[in-house]
Coordinates of C-alpha atoms and ligand atoms in Angstrom, one line a residue:
X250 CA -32.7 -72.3 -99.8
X251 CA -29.6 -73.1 -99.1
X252 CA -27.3 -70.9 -96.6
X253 CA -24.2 -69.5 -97.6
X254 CA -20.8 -70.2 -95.6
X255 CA -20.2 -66.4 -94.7
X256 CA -16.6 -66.7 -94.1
X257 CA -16.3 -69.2 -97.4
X258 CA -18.1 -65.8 -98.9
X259 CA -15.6 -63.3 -97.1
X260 CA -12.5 -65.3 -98.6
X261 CA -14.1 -65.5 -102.0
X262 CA -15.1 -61.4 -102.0
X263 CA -11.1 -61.2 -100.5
X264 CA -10.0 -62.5 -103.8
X265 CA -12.1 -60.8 -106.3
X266 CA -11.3 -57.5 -104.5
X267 CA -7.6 -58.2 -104.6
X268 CA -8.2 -59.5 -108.8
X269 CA -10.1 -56.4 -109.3
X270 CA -7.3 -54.2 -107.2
X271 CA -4.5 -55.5 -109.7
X272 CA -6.0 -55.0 -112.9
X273 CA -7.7 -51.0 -112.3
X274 CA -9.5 -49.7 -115.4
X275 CA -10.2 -45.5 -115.8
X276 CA -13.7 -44.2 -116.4
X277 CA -15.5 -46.2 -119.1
X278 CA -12.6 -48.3 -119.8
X279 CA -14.0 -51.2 -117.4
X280 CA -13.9 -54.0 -119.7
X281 CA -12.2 -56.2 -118.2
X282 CA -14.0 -55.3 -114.7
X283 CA -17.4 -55.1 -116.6
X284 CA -16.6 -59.0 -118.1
X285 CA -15.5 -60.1 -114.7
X286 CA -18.7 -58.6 -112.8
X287 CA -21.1 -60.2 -115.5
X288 CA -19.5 -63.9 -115.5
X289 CA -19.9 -63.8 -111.7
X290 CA -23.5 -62.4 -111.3
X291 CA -24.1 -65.3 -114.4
X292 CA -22.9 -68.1 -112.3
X293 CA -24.9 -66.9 -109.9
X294 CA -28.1 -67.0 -112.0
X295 CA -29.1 -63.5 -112.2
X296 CA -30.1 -62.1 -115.5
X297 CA -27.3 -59.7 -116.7
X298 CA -27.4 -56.8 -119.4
X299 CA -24.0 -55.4 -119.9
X300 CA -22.4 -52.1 -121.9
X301 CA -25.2 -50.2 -120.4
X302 CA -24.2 -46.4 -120.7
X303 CA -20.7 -47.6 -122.4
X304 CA -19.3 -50.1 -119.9
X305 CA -21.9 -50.5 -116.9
X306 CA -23.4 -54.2 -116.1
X307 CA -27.0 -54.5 -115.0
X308 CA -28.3 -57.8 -113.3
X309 CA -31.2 -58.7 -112.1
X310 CA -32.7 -61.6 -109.8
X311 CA -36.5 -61.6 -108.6
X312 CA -38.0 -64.2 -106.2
X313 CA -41.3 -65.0 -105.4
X314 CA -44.4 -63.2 -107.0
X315 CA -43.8 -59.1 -105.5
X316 CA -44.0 -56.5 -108.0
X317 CA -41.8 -53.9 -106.2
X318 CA -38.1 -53.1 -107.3
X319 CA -35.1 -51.5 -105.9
X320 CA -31.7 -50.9 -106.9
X321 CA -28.4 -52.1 -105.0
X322 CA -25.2 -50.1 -107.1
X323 CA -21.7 -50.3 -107.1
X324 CA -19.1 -47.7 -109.1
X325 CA -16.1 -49.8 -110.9
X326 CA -13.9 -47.5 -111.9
X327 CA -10.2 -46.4 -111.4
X328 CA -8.2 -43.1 -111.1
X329 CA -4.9 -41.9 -113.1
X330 CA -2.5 -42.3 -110.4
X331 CA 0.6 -44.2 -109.8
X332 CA 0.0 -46.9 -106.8
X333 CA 3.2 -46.9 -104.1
X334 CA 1.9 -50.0 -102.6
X335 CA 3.8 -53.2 -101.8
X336 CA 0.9 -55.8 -101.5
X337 CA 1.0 -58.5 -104.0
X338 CA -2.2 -57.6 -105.5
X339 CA -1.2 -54.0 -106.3
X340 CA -1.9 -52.6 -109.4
X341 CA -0.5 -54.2 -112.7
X342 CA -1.3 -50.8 -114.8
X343 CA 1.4 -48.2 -114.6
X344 CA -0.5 -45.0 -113.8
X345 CA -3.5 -46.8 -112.8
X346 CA -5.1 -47.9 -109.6
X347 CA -7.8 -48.4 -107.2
X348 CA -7.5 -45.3 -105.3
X349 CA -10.9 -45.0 -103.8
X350 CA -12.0 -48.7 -102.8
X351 CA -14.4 -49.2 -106.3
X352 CA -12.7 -52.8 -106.3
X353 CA -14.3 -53.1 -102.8
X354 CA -17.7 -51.3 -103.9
X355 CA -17.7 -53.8 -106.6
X356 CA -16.6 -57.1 -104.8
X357 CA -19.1 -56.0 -102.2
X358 CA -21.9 -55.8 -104.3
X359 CA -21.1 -59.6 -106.1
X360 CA -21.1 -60.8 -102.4
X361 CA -24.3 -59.2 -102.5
X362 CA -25.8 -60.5 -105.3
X363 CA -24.7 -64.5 -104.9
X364 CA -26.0 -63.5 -100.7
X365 CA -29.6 -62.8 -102.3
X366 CA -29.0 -65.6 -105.2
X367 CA -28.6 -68.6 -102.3
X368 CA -30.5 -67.4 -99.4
X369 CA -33.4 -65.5 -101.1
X370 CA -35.5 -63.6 -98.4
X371 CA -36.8 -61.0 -100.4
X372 CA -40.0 -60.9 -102.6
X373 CA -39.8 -58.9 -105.7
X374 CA -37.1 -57.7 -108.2
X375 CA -33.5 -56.0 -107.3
X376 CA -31.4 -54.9 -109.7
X377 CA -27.6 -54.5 -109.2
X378 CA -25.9 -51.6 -110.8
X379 CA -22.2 -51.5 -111.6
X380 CA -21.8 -48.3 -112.7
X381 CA -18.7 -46.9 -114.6
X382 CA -16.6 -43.6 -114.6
X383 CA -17.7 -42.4 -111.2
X384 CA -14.5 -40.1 -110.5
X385 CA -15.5 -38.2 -113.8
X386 CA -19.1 -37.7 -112.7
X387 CA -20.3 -38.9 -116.1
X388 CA -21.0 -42.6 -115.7
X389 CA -24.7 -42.7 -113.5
X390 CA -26.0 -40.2 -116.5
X391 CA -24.7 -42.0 -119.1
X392 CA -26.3 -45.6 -117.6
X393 CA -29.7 -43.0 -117.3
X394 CA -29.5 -42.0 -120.9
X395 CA -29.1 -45.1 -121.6
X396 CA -32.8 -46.0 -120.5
X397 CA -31.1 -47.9 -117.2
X398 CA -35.1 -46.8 -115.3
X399 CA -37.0 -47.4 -118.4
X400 CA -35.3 -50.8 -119.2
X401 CA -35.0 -52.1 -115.5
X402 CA -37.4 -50.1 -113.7
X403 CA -36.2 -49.5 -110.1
X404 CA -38.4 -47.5 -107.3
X405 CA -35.7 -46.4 -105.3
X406 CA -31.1 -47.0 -105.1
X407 CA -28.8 -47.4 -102.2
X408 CA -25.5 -47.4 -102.4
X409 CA -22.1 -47.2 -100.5
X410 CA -18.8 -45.8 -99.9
X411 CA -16.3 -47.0 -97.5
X412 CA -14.7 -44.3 -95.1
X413 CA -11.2 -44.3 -94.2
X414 CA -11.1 -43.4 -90.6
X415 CA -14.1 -44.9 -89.8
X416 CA -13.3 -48.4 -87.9
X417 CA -14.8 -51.5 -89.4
X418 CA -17.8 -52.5 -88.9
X419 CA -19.0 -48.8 -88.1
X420 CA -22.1 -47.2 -90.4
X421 CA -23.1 -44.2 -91.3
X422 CA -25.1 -42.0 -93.1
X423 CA -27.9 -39.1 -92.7
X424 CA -30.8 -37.9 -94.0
X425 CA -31.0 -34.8 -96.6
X426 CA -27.7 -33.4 -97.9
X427 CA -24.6 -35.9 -97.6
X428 CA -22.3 -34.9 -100.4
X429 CA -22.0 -31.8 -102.1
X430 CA -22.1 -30.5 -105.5
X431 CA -18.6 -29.5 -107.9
X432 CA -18.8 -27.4 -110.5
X433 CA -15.4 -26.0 -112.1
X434 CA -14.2 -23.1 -113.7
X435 CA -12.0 -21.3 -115.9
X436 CA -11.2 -16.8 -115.8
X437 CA -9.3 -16.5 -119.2
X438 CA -8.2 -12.8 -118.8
X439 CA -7.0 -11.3 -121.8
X440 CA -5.0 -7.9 -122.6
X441 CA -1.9 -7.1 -123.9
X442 CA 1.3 -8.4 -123.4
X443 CA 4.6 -6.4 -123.3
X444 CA 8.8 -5.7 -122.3
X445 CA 9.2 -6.7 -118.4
X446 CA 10.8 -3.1 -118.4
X447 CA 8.0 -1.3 -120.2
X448 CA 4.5 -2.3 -118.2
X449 CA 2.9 1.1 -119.4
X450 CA 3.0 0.2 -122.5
X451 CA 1.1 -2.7 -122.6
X452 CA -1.8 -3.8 -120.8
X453 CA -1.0 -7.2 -118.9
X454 CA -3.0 -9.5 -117.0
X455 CA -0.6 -10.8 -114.4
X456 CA -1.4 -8.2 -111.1
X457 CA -5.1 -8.4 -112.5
X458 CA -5.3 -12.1 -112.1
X459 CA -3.5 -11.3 -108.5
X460 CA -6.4 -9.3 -107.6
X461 CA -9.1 -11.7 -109.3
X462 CA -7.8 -14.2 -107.0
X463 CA -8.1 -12.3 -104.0
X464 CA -11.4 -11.0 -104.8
X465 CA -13.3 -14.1 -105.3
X466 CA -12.4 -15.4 -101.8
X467 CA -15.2 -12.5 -100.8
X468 CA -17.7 -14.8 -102.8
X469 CA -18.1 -17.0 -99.8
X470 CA -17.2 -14.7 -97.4
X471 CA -19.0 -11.7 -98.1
X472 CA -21.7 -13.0 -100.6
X473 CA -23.2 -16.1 -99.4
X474 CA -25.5 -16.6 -96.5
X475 CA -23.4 -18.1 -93.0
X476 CA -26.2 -20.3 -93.1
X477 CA -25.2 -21.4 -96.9
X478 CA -22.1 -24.2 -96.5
X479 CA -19.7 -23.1 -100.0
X480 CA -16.3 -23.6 -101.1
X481 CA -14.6 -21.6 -103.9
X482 CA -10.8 -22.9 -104.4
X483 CA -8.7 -21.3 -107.2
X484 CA -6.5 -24.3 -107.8
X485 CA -4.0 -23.5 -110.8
X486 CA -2.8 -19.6 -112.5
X487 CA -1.2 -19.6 -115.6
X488 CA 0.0 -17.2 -118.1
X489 CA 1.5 -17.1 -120.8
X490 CA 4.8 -14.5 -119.9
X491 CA 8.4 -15.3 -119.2
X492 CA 10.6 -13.9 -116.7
X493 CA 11.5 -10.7 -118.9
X494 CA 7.9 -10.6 -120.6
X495 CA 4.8 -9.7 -119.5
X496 CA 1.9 -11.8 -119.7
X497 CA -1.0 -10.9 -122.2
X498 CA -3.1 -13.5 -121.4
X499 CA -3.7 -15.1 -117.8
X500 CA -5.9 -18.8 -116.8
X501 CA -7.5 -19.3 -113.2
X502 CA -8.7 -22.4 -112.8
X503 CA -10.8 -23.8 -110.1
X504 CA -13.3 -25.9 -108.5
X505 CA -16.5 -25.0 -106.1
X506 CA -18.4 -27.0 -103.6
X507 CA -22.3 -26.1 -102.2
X508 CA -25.8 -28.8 -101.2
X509 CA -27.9 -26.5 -102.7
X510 CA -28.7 -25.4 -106.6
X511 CA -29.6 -22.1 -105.5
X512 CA -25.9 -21.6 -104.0
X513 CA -24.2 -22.7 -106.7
X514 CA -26.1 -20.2 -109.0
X515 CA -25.2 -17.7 -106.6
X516 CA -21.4 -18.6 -106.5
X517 CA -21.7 -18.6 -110.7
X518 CA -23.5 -14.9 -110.9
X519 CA -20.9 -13.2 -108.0
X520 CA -17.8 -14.7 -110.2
X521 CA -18.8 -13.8 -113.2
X522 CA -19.5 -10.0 -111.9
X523 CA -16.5 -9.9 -110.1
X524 CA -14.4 -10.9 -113.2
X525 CA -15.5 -8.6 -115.2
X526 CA -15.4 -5.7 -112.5
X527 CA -11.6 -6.4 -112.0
X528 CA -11.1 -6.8 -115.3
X529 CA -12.9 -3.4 -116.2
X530 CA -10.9 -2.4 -113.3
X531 CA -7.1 -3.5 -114.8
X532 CA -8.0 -3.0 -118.4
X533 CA -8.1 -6.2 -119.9
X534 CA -11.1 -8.5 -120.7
X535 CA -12.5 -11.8 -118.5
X536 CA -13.7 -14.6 -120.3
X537 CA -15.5 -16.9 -117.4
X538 CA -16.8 -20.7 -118.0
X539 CA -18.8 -22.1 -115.2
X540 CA -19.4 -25.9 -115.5
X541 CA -21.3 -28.2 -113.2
X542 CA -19.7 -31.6 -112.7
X543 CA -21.6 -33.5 -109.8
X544 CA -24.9 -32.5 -108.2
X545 CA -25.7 -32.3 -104.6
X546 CA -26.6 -35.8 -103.0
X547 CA -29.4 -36.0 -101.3
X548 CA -31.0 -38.3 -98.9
X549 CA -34.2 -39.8 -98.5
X550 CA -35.1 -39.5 -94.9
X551 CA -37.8 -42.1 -95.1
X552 CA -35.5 -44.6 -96.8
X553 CA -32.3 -43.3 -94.7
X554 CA -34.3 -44.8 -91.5
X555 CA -34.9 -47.7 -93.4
X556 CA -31.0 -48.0 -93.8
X557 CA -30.7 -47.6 -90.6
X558 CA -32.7 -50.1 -89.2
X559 CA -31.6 -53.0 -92.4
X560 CA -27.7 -51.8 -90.9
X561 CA -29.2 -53.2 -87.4
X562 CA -30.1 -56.2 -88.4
X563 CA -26.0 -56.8 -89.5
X564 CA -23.9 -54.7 -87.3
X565 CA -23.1 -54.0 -84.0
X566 CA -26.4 -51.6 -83.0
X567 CA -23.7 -48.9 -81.6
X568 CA -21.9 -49.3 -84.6
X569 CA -24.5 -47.4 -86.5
X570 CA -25.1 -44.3 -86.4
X571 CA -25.6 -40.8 -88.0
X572 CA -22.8 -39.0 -89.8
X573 CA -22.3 -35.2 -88.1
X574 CA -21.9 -33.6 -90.7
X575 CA -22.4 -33.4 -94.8
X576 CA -19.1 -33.5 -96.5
X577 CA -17.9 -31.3 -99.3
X578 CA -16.8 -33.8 -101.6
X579 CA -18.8 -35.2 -104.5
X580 CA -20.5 -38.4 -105.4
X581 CA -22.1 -39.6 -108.6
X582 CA -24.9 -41.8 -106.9
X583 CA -26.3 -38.3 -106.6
X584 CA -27.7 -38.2 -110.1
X585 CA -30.0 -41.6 -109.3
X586 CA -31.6 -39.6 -106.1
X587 CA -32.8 -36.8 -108.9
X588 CA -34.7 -39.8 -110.4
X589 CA -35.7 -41.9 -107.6
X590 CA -35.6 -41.8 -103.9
X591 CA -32.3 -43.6 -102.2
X592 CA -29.9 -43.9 -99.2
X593 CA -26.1 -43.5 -99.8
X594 CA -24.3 -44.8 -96.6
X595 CA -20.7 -44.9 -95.4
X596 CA -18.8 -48.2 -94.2
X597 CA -16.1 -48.2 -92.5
X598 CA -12.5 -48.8 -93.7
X599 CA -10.4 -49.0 -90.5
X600 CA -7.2 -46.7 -90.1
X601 CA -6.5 -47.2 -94.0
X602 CA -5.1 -44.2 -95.9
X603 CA -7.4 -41.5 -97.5
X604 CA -9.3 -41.9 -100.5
X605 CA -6.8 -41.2 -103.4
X606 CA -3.4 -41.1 -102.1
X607 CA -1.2 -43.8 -104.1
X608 CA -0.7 -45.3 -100.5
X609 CA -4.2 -46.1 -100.4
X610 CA -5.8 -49.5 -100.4
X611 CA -9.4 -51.0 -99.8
X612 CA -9.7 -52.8 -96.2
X613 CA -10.8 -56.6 -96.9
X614 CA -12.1 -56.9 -93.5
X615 CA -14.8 -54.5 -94.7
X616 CA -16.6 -56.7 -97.3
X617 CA -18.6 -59.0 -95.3
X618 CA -20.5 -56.0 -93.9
X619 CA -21.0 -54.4 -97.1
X620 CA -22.4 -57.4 -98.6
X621 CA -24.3 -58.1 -95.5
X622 CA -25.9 -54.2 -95.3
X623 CA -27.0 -54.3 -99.5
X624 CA -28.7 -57.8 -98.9
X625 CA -30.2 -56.6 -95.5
X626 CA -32.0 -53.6 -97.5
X627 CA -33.0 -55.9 -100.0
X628 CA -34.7 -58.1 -97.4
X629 CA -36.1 -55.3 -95.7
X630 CA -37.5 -53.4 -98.4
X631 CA -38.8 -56.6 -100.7
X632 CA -40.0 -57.9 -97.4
X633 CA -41.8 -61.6 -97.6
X634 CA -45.5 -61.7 -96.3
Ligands
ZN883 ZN1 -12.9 -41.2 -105.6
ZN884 ZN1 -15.2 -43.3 -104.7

């Protein structure tokens, strides 16, 4: 088969990144992103399924006469915030843009995919998964209910992030843990509201509220093993008094992070007994919802060695290597790993921005490796012979 110019590849992925950048779509919104991903993998002559789990785009291209399968996937969405960039591709939405590099998740993956289309290399079936609504943790279950296993069976997913900080060309990952879970919640604390000069004769929630928040930082420092990583962060309080009123009702709202289910069952039983304790305690009543957003991500170790060693075969050996430590942010790809084995692997971005500042933008110099890694795995796993 035919090889593929790699830097006529790197200025074509340069382009659709910077198309993709311009025009962000929210959380199963993609449509535009979703039409543009499924002309390309068309032309390219994979088989494509699209509005799988709302907006998600399947395709698939097998060569020679293998019966194994493996997933590549990509997330496409966008986040709610106002871009403060000056590049000429920046975002065309008000209040929209491509604040965590899914235009280069996405472009990377389409490199991918016209890669494996030219060059072939592989026997057997992969399937490349552009997900949507990432950010809101909702968009890898909805492709699953959505029969994504069933209707394009897979044996096992990788995936990627790229990692600001990390120079280019630098890779990542490690086995077990990687990315933690989030699971939010909300104290509504209810008693009686009252005259700013007359506390006795009400029963307000304000100084409770004070003392709720204090008392759950003992969650992770007084209730969870050392051994245990968890975060609980109270992240908004409000109530409903004014500066001569005292509030009757008061809202904490938060967020908690932990690798393991067992911890964040922990963190859910210790809040909800320490609400209603200081509650009991202030004389007012604690209503406590306890949701879980993301699950853990966990790694394959088998298949994280396997990453390893495809990452070899494309980078700079000493550019690849294993991450110290898990992180306590969350990732969608996560829900995949509860069905099949994977690998989810960092890429660097260079000295970019964070992920989600409006300053941020996607490092072009990244995409050749990105494509290079998912059609390297792809090789290596579907191996000819
Ligand atoms: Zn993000
Ligand atoms: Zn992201």
């Amino acid at each position: 088969m035919a090889e593929l110019d790699q830097q006529a590849l790197h200025r074509e992925m340069t382009a659709w990144r910077r198309d993709l950048h311009a025009h962000p779509e929210f959380g199963f919104e993609e449509k535009r992103t979703a039409a543009f991903v499924a002309e390309k993998l068309r032309a390219f002559g994979l088989e494509v399924a699209e509005g799988v789990g709302g907006t998600g785009v399947v395709g698939t291209l097998k060569r020679g006469s293998g019966n194994r399968a493996i997933a590549l996937r990509a997330d496409m969405d966008a986040l709610r915030i106002a871009e403060q960039g000056t590049q000429a591709w920046r975002s065309q939405t008000p209040g929209t843009m491509h604040a965590c590099g899914h235009d280069g998740h996405t472009a990377m993956l389409l490199g991918a995919a016209k890669l494996l289309a030219c060059e072939g290399g592989f026997d057997g079936t992969v399937r490349f998964i552009f997900q949507p609504a990432e950010e809101w943790g909702r968009g890898a279950l909805a492709t699953l209910q959505d029969g994504l296993i069933e209707r394009f069976p897979f044996e096992e997913i990788f995936g990627l992030h790229n990692m600001p900080g990390l120079p280019i060309g630098h890779f990542e990952t490690r086995s077990g843990p990687v990315m933690s879970a989030e699971d939010n919640f909300e104290i509504v604390l209810k008693g009686v509201g009252g005259h700013a000069a007359r506390p006795h004769s009400g029963r307000e929630t304000l100084v409770a509220a004070c003392a709720l928040v204090v008392n759950l930082q003992t969650i992770v420092s007084r209730r969870l093993s050392p051994a245990d990583i968890g975060v609980v962060s109270v992240t908004e309080f409000i109530t409903d008094g004014t500066r001569n009123a005292l509030p009757g009702l008061a809202r904490i709202l938060g967020d908690c992070r932990s690798f393991r289910p067992e911890v964040s069952a922990a963190i859910e039983t210790e809040m909800r007994r320490i609400a209603e304790g200081t509650a009991q305690a202030y004389n007012v009543a604690a209503e406590v919802t306890y949701t879980r957003e993301f699950v853990p991500l966990i790694n394959d170790a088998a298949l994280v060695d396997e990453a390893l060693a495809a990452a070899r075969t494309v980078l700079a050996g000493d550019a690849v290597g294993i991450a110290a430590e898990p992180m306590t942010a969350s990732e969608d790809f996560a829900r995949f790993l509860i069905e099949v084995p994977g690998c989810f692997v960092f890429l660097g971005n260079g000295n970019s921005a964070p992920l989600h500042p409006p300053t941020y933008d996607f490092n072009d110099e990244g995409l050749l490796h990105g494509a290079r890694f998912h059609a390297a795995v792809a090789r290596r796993r579907l191996a000819v012979g």
